[in-house]
Each structure stands twice: as structure tokens, then as C-alpha cells.
Coordinates of C-alpha atoms in Angstrom, one line a residue:
M1 CA -19.9 -36.4 41.7
R2 CA -20.5 -32.8 40.7
L3 CA -17.4 -32.7 38.5
H4 CA -18.4 -36.1 36.9
I5 CA -21.9 -34.7 36.0
L6 CA -20.5 -31.5 34.5
L7 CA -17.9 -33.3 32.4
V8 CA -20.3 -35.9 31.0
T9 CA -23.1 -33.4 30.5
N10 CA -20.9 -31.1 28.4
L11 CA -19.4 -34.0 26.5
L12 CA -22.9 -35.2 25.5
A13 CA -23.8 -31.6 24.5
V14 CA -20.8 -31.4 22.2
E15 CA -21.6 -34.7 20.6
L16 CA -25.2 -33.6 20.0
M17 CA -24.0 -30.3 18.4
G18 CA -21.7 -32.2 16.1
C19 CA -18.7 -30.0 17.1
K20 CA -15.3 -31.7 16.9
A21 CA -14.0 -29.7 19.7
F22 CA -12.6 -30.3 23.2
I23 CA -14.8 -29.0 26.0
C24 CA -13.8 -29.1 29.7
S25 CA -16.2 -27.5 32.2
L26 CA -15.2 -26.7 35.7
P27 CA -17.1 -25.8 38.9
R28 CA -16.4 -22.5 40.5
R29 CA -14.3 -23.9 43.3
L30 CA -12.4 -27.2 42.5
S31 CA -11.9 -29.6 45.4
H32 CA -9.0 -32.0 45.7
A33 CA -11.4 -34.9 45.2
V34 CA -11.4 -35.3 41.4
D35 CA -13.6 -37.8 39.6
V36 CA -10.9 -39.5 37.7
D37 CA -13.3 -41.8 35.8
A38 CA -15.1 -38.8 34.3
I39 CA -11.8 -37.3 33.1
N40 CA -10.6 -40.6 31.7
Y41 CA -13.9 -41.0 29.8
L42 CA -13.5 -37.5 28.4
L43 CA -9.9 -38.2 27.3
A44 CA -10.9 -41.6 25.7
R45 CA -13.7 -40.1 23.7
N46 CA -12.2 -36.8 22.6
H47 CA -8.4 -36.9 22.7
V48 CA -8.0 -38.1 19.2
S49 CA -10.0 -35.3 17.7
L50 CA -8.6 -32.3 19.5
P51 CA -8.5 -29.4 17.1
N52 CA -6.0 -27.3 19.0
P53 CA -2.3 -28.5 18.9
K54 CA -1.8 -27.1 22.4
L55 CA -4.5 -29.4 23.7
R56 CA -2.9 -32.5 22.1
R57 CA -0.2 -32.3 24.8
F58 CA -2.6 -33.8 27.3
I59 CA -1.5 -37.4 27.5
S60 CA -2.3 -37.9 31.2
V61 CA -5.1 -37.1 33.6
G62 CA -2.6 -35.1 35.6
D63 CA -1.8 -32.8 32.7
L64 CA -5.5 -32.2 32.0
F65 CA -6.3 -31.4 35.6
N66 CA -3.3 -29.0 35.9
H67 CA -4.4 -27.1 32.8
A68 CA -8.0 -27.0 34.0
T69 CA -7.1 -25.5 37.4
T70 CA -4.8 -22.9 35.8
Y71 CA -7.6 -21.9 33.3
H72 CA -10.1 -21.7 36.1
A73 CA -7.9 -19.4 38.2
R74 CA -7.3 -17.1 35.2
N75 CA -11.0 -17.0 34.4
T76 CA -12.0 -16.2 38.0
N77 CA -9.6 -13.2 38.1
T78 CA -10.8 -12.0 34.7
R79 CA -14.5 -12.0 35.8
R80 CA -13.6 -10.1 39.0
L81 CA -12.0 -7.4 36.8
L82 CA -15.3 -7.2 35.0
G83 CA -17.1 -6.7 38.3
V84 CA -19.2 -9.9 38.2
N85 CA -20.4 -11.0 41.6
D86 CA -18.4 -14.0 42.9
D87 CA -21.7 -15.8 43.8
L88 CA -22.7 -15.8 40.1
L89 CA -19.5 -17.2 38.7
G90 CA -21.0 -20.7 38.1
T91 CA -19.2 -22.6 35.4
T92 CA -17.1 -21.8 32.4
S93 CA -16.5 -23.6 29.1
L94 CA -13.4 -23.8 26.9
V95 CA -14.0 -24.4 23.2
G96 CA -10.6 -24.5 21.5
N97 CA -9.3 -21.0 22.1
I98 CA -12.7 -19.4 22.5
Q99 CA -13.9 -18.5 26.0
I100 CA -17.7 -18.6 26.4
N101 CA -19.2 -17.4 29.6
V102 CA -22.1 -19.6 30.8
E103 CA -23.5 -17.1 33.2
K104 CA -24.7 -13.7 32.0
D105 CA -21.8 -11.3 31.7
N106 CA -23.2 -7.8 32.3
A107 CA -20.2 -6.0 30.9
R108 CA -20.2 -8.1 27.7
Q109 CA -23.9 -7.5 27.2
I110 CA -23.4 -3.8 27.5
R111 CA -20.6 -3.8 25.0
K112 CA -22.7 -5.8 22.6
E113 CA -25.7 -3.6 22.9
R114 CA -23.8 -0.4 22.3
L115 CA -21.8 -1.9 19.4
H116 CA -24.9 -3.1 17.8
H117 CA -26.5 0.3 18.2
H118 CA -23.6 2.0 16.4
L119 CA -23.4 -0.7 13.7
N120 CA -27.1 -0.3 12.9
E121 CA -26.6 3.5 12.7
L122 CA -23.9 2.9 10.1
G123 CA -26.2 0.7 8.0
I124 CA -24.7 -2.6 9.1
D125 CA -27.1 -5.4 10.1
A126 CA -25.6 -6.2 13.5
D127 CA -27.6 -9.4 14.0
L128 CA -26.3 -10.8 10.7
L129 CA -22.8 -9.9 11.7
E130 CA -23.2 -11.5 15.1
D131 CA -24.5 -14.7 13.4
A132 CA -21.5 -14.6 11.0
A133 CA -19.1 -14.2 13.9
L134 CA -20.7 -17.2 15.7
R135 CA -20.6 -19.4 12.6
S136 CA -16.9 -18.5 12.0
V137 CA -16.0 -20.4 15.2
T138 CA -18.7 -23.2 15.3
T139 CA -18.7 -24.4 11.7
T140 CA -16.2 -25.1 9.0
D141 CA -17.8 -22.6 6.5
G142 CA -15.1 -20.0 7.1
F143 CA -15.8 -16.3 7.2
D144 CA -19.0 -14.8 5.8
P145 CA -18.1 -13.2 2.4
R146 CA -20.6 -10.4 3.2
F147 CA -18.3 -9.0 5.9
G148 CA -14.9 -10.6 5.4
K149 CA -12.4 -12.0 7.9
S150 CA -11.1 -8.8 9.3
A151 CA -14.5 -7.3 10.1
I152 CA -15.7 -10.5 11.8
K153 CA -12.5 -10.8 13.9
A154 CA -12.8 -7.1 15.0
Y155 CA -16.4 -7.8 16.1
R156 CA -15.3 -10.9 18.1
S157 CA -12.3 -9.2 19.6
Y158 CA -14.5 -6.4 21.0
I159 CA -17.4 -8.6 22.3
D160 CA -15.1 -11.3 23.7
P161 CA -11.7 -9.8 24.1
R162 CA -8.7 -11.9 25.1
P163 CA -8.1 -12.3 28.8
S164 CA -5.0 -10.1 28.5
K165 CA -7.1 -7.3 27.1
L166 CA -10.1 -7.5 29.4
E167 CA -8.7 -5.1 32.0
A168 CA -8.0 -2.4 29.4
V169 CA -11.5 -2.9 27.9
A170 CA -13.1 -2.6 31.3
R171 CA -11.4 0.7 32.0
E172 CA -12.4 2.3 28.7
N173 CA -15.6 4.2 28.2
V174 CA -18.0 1.8 26.5
E175 CA -19.8 4.5 24.4
V176 CA -16.4 5.7 23.0
S177 CA -14.9 2.2 22.4
S178 CA -18.1 0.8 20.8
N179 CA -18.4 3.7 18.4
R180 CA -14.8 3.4 17.4
Y181 CA -15.1 -0.4 16.8
A182 CA -18.3 0.1 14.8
R183 CA -16.5 2.5 12.5
Q184 CA -13.5 0.2 12.2
I185 CA -15.8 -2.8 11.4
D186 CA -17.6 -0.6 8.8
F187 CA -14.3 0.3 7.1
L188 CA -13.0 -3.3 7.2
S189 CA -16.2 -4.7 5.6
K190 CA -16.2 -2.0 2.9
R191 CA -12.5 -2.7 2.2
H192 CA -13.3 -6.4 1.9
R193 CA -16.2 -5.8 -0.6
S194 CA -14.0 -3.4 -2.6
R195 CA -11.2 -6.0 -2.9
E196 CA -13.7 -8.7 -3.9
A197 CA -15.2 -6.5 -6.7
E198 CA -13.7 -7.5 -10.0
W199 CA -14.1 -4.0 -11.5
V200 CA -12.0 -2.3 -8.9
R201 CA -8.2 -2.8 -9.1
H202 CA -6.2 -2.7 -5.9
T203 CA -3.2 -4.8 -6.9
D204 CA 0.2 -3.5 -8.1
T205 CA 1.1 -4.0 -11.7
S206 CA 4.9 -3.6 -11.6
D207 CA 5.4 -5.7 -14.7
S208 CA 3.8 -2.9 -16.8
R209 CA 5.7 0.0 -15.3
R210 CA 7.0 2.5 -17.9
I211 CA 10.0 4.7 -17.3
F212 CA 10.4 8.2 -18.7
P213 CA 13.4 10.6 -18.7
L214 CA 12.1 12.4 -15.6
V215 CA 14.4 12.9 -12.6
L216 CA 13.6 14.4 -9.2
V217 CA 16.3 16.2 -7.1
L218 CA 15.3 16.6 -3.5
D219 CA 17.4 19.5 -2.1
N220 CA 17.6 19.1 1.7
V221 CA 13.9 18.1 2.1
R222 CA 13.6 17.5 5.8
S223 CA 10.5 15.4 6.3
A224 CA 10.8 11.6 5.8
A225 CA 7.0 11.5 5.3
N226 CA 7.3 14.0 2.5
V227 CA 10.1 12.1 0.9
G228 CA 8.2 8.9 1.1
S229 CA 5.1 10.5 -0.6
I230 CA 7.4 11.9 -3.3
F231 CA 8.8 8.4 -4.0
R232 CA 5.3 7.1 -4.3
S233 CA 4.3 9.9 -6.7
A234 CA 7.6 9.3 -8.7
D235 CA 6.7 5.6 -9.1
A236 CA 3.2 6.5 -10.3
C237 CA 4.7 8.9 -12.9
G238 CA 7.4 6.5 -14.1
C239 CA 10.3 8.6 -12.9
L240 CA 13.7 7.4 -14.0
E241 CA 15.5 8.3 -10.8
I242 CA 15.4 10.3 -7.5
L243 CA 18.5 12.2 -6.3
T244 CA 18.6 13.1 -2.6
T245 CA 21.0 15.6 -1.2
G246 CA 22.2 16.9 2.2
I247 CA 19.8 16.1 5.1
T248 CA 17.2 14.5 2.9
P249 CA 16.1 11.1 4.3
H250 CA 16.9 8.4 1.7
P251 CA 16.4 4.6 1.4
Q252 CA 20.1 3.8 1.8
G253 CA 20.6 5.8 5.0
N254 CA 19.2 8.1 7.5
G255 CA 15.4 8.1 7.9
A256 CA 14.9 5.0 5.7
E257 CA 12.4 3.4 8.1
K258 CA 10.1 6.5 8.4
L259 CA 10.4 7.1 4.7
A260 CA 9.2 3.6 4.0
K261 CA 5.9 4.2 5.9
S262 CA 4.6 6.7 3.4
A263 CA 6.4 5.3 0.3
L264 CA 4.6 1.9 0.7
G265 CA 7.3 0.1 -1.2
A266 CA 7.9 2.7 -3.9
E267 CA 11.4 3.3 -2.4
R268 CA 12.4 -0.2 -3.6
I269 CA 11.0 0.4 -7.1
V270 CA 12.3 3.9 -8.0
A271 CA 16.1 4.1 -8.4
S272 CA 17.8 6.6 -6.1
R273 CA 21.2 7.9 -5.1
H274 CA 22.4 10.3 -2.4
F275 CA 24.8 13.2 -2.7
A276 CA 26.3 15.2 0.2
T277 CA 25.4 18.5 -1.6
T278 CA 23.0 19.7 -4.2
S279 CA 26.0 21.0 -6.2
Q280 CA 27.3 17.5 -6.5
A281 CA 23.9 16.2 -7.7
M282 CA 23.9 19.0 -10.4
E283 CA 27.4 18.0 -11.5
F284 CA 26.3 14.4 -11.9
L285 CA 23.3 15.5 -14.0
R286 CA 25.4 17.7 -16.2
K287 CA 27.9 14.9 -16.8
E288 CA 25.7 11.7 -16.9
R289 CA 22.3 13.2 -18.0
P290 CA 23.4 16.1 -20.3
R291 CA 20.1 16.1 -22.3
L292 CA 17.9 16.8 -19.2
Q293 CA 16.6 20.3 -18.7
L294 CA 17.2 21.4 -15.1
V295 CA 13.9 22.9 -13.7
G296 CA 13.5 24.3 -10.2
M297 CA 10.3 24.8 -8.3
E298 CA 10.5 28.1 -6.4
T299 CA 8.6 31.3 -6.0
T300 CA 10.9 34.0 -7.4
E301 CA 10.7 37.1 -9.7
R302 CA 11.8 35.0 -12.6
S303 CA 9.5 32.1 -12.0
K304 CA 7.0 31.1 -14.7
S305 CA 3.7 29.2 -14.3
Y306 CA 4.5 25.5 -14.5
A307 CA 1.9 25.0 -17.2
S308 CA 3.3 27.7 -19.5
V309 CA 6.7 26.2 -19.8
K310 CA 7.7 23.8 -22.7
Y311 CA 9.3 20.7 -21.3
P312 CA 11.6 18.8 -23.7
G313 CA 11.3 15.1 -23.9
P314 CA 9.9 12.1 -25.8
T315 CA 6.4 12.3 -27.3
L316 CA 4.0 9.6 -28.5
V317 CA 3.5 11.5 -31.7
S318 CA 7.1 11.5 -32.7
G319 CA 7.5 7.8 -31.6
N320 CA 10.7 8.6 -29.7
D321 CA 11.7 5.4 -28.1
D322 CA 15.2 6.5 -26.9
D323 CA 16.7 5.0 -23.8
P324 CA 15.3 7.2 -20.9
T325 CA 18.8 7.5 -19.4
S326 CA 20.0 9.3 -22.6
A327 CA 16.9 10.8 -24.0
P328 CA 15.9 14.5 -23.6
G329 CA 13.9 15.1 -20.5
V330 CA 13.5 17.0 -17.3
A331 CA 15.3 17.1 -13.9
L332 CA 12.9 18.7 -11.4
F333 CA 14.5 20.4 -8.3
L334 CA 12.4 20.4 -5.1
G335 CA 13.6 22.4 -2.1
N336 CA 13.4 22.4 1.6
E337 CA 10.0 22.9 3.2
V338 CA 11.0 26.2 4.8
S339 CA 13.9 27.7 2.8
G340 CA 13.1 26.2 -0.6
V341 CA 15.7 25.5 -3.3
D342 CA 19.3 26.4 -2.4
M343 CA 19.9 30.1 -3.4
E344 CA 23.3 29.2 -4.9
I345 CA 21.6 26.6 -7.2
L346 CA 18.7 28.7 -8.5
P347 CA 20.9 30.8 -11.0
L348 CA 22.3 27.7 -12.5
L349 CA 19.0 26.1 -13.4
D350 CA 17.6 26.3 -17.0
Q351 CA 14.1 27.1 -15.8
V352 CA 12.3 28.1 -12.6
V353 CA 8.6 27.4 -12.3
E354 CA 5.9 27.9 -9.8
I355 CA 2.3 26.8 -9.1
P356 CA 0.0 29.8 -8.9
M357 CA -1.3 30.5 -5.4
F358 CA -4.7 32.1 -4.9
G359 CA -4.8 31.9 -1.1
K360 CA -3.0 33.7 1.7
K361 CA -0.2 31.0 2.0
N362 CA 2.7 31.4 -0.3
S363 CA 3.3 27.8 -1.2
L364 CA 2.0 24.2 -1.1
N365 CA 3.6 21.3 0.7
V366 CA 6.5 19.9 -1.3
A367 CA 5.0 16.5 -1.6
A368 CA 1.8 18.0 -3.0
C369 CA 3.7 20.2 -5.5
A370 CA 5.8 17.4 -7.1
P371 CA 3.0 15.3 -8.7
V372 CA 1.3 18.5 -10.0
V373 CA 4.3 19.4 -12.2
M374 CA 5.2 15.8 -13.0
Y375 CA 1.8 15.1 -14.5
E376 CA 2.0 18.4 -16.5
V377 CA 5.3 17.2 -17.9
L378 CA 3.8 13.8 -18.9
R379 CA 0.8 15.5 -20.4
Q380 CA 3.0 17.6 -22.6
W381 CA 4.8 14.4 -23.7
G382 CA 1.5 12.9 -24.7
V383 CA 1.5 10.2 -22.0

């Protein structure tokens, strides 16, 4: 009789709320005496409108009862992990895939209070966010545009984590985790608003990409992260090609996966080829790109400031529309993070340039140097 009352009561509550969802409530300790009439009534009234494909499997009373008992056992173990007294377990409801605790969950309440505290400190109306999170699962309105899908899902995942995550959440310091989630939610909501703003452009415009007679030669650059960043800068500057040599990670071979993390797709846009040695790359340039001036970036006695050198190439003033593969331009040699450009290569270059240093360190990171000189080259070309 108790099971019958619980099932019918919750069914009526769902109908009054207007929710087209499947709700099955279970007492704390199920007995073998199941009120079959109550379950049949529930199936007859709600089976046709089940929103969750997984729940549509229930074509018999036995299937429903087996699922219910499995869910009840899982929920009981979960609440024990949270430290909730067994005498207070009461009943639990299942709405689609969202688990709602009927009895007060102390651990959940503490997480919520601390998260709301940190959200309010960051200038986010926590009550509005909570309301938006609730409406995202109880109505068909979708996600509140003030916060966006990602921020709302992050809020829900912290307040009501999945059963598989509950143990990890319970072990973590609430003050630390709530502060971290608040900052994550703040970032996600700001990112959402930025993407929605019409006057801020965050989309790629590959169709409008221009290519200039500017080639980069990476001479045994060790770090895949640096190489990926250089690929991204090269794409931004419209580089014709990147030549990698020696141990340098490259898209066609070693280090491609790590390189891609910082390149963000630029390695698929900028053409590249790999050579066993830097000498081979230089021979290729002399033969296939004879109109390029070979410029090395290195701190030496013969180095000139990168801004004082005249870089040959096309200019908007002259209207030079030559094919970038045959037009005059620049091939910029960038060396290893520790040893720099190969000492045997330096004497063969047309120019050696440097970026003036005013601190104690003798150089900048290679990925930071590359765009500085590339944009100076483009500036001189009138781009």
C-alpha cells in the first residue's frame, strides 16, 4: 500500500506541474510485495510520453521494477558517501536523467551556499543563475541567454554531480572547489556574452586569407608548443610556407599531436615541409625561392636591429601582385631555444638581425620573437 500511495502521489504531482516526464518514487527499503496495480497505472498513463529513450525500454512491469531497485541501491550508496544518516534517507525521485533528493542533503546545501557566496563576490547573481539552471531542466525554454549553456551546466554539475562523481566531490575541500567552479562559471558566462556580441568577431575568416612571400625556417626548434605557436603566428601574418629541420616537431611527423594543441588548426592552413638538415632547407630556398632574402635571428657582433633593416618584397604602393612563390621576399631563420641558429649557417645568410634587449636576459622565447619581426616585415611592405 505504501508503494501504491507513493507512485500515485508522484504521478498526480507531475500531472499538476505539467511536466511530460517519467517519475518513479521508491521507499527506502523495498519489500518483495509490490503493488502491481500502481505500477501498471503508472505505465498506462506515462509510458507513451517518456522523454528519455532509455526509459522507453520498459515494456513490462518486471523491467520497471528491476530498474527501480537498481536505481534505489545506487542512490543509497551515493547518499552514504555523502554522510547522510540512513534514518533520513526517505524517498528519492528520478526525473529523466536528473536526480533530485527529497530529503535535505547537507553536503549539497553546503556546496550551494559556498558557490553562491563566491559567485556573488564575482558580481554574478547566484539566485538568477540557480533559477536559470532549474528552468533548463523543467521547461522547454532552453538555456537562459544571460548565462549560456556551458555556465548553466557547470553550475548544475557542481550542485548536483553525477553519481560517479559524488565520491570525488565529497573528498575535495568545499571552499577550494566552490571557488574554482565560481571562477569557471564566470569565465563561461563571459565567453558566452562575448560570442553573442555582434561587434566582437571570434570566427575564422579563412576565405579572406592573404599570402605574402614570407617563409619561416625553424632550425632544430625543440619545443612542440613553440612550433605550434609559430604556426599560428605564421597564419596570422600570411606566411607562404614554414620549413622545419632536424629535430623540429612538424605536422607530418614527430610531435604533430603536441604541436596541434598550440597551433589550433594553423598547422593545417600554413604549408610546410621538413628537411633532415638546415643546409638542405637552405639549398631548397636558393633553388626554388631565389628571390628571397635569407635573414637569421641571432645575437652576434654583426647583428642589426630588426627595425633598421630594409626587407625586400611587394608593396601596396608599387602595386606588386607577383605570385608569392616567385616574388621578392624574406626567409626568416629561427634557431634552437638554447643554441640558436646553426653556426655553420650564419655566415651564409644575407642578413642577421636581433631584437634589442633591455633586461638581464639575452633573448626572448623563439615563439615570441617570430611575430615581432614578421609584423615589421609586413609593415615595411605596406600591409
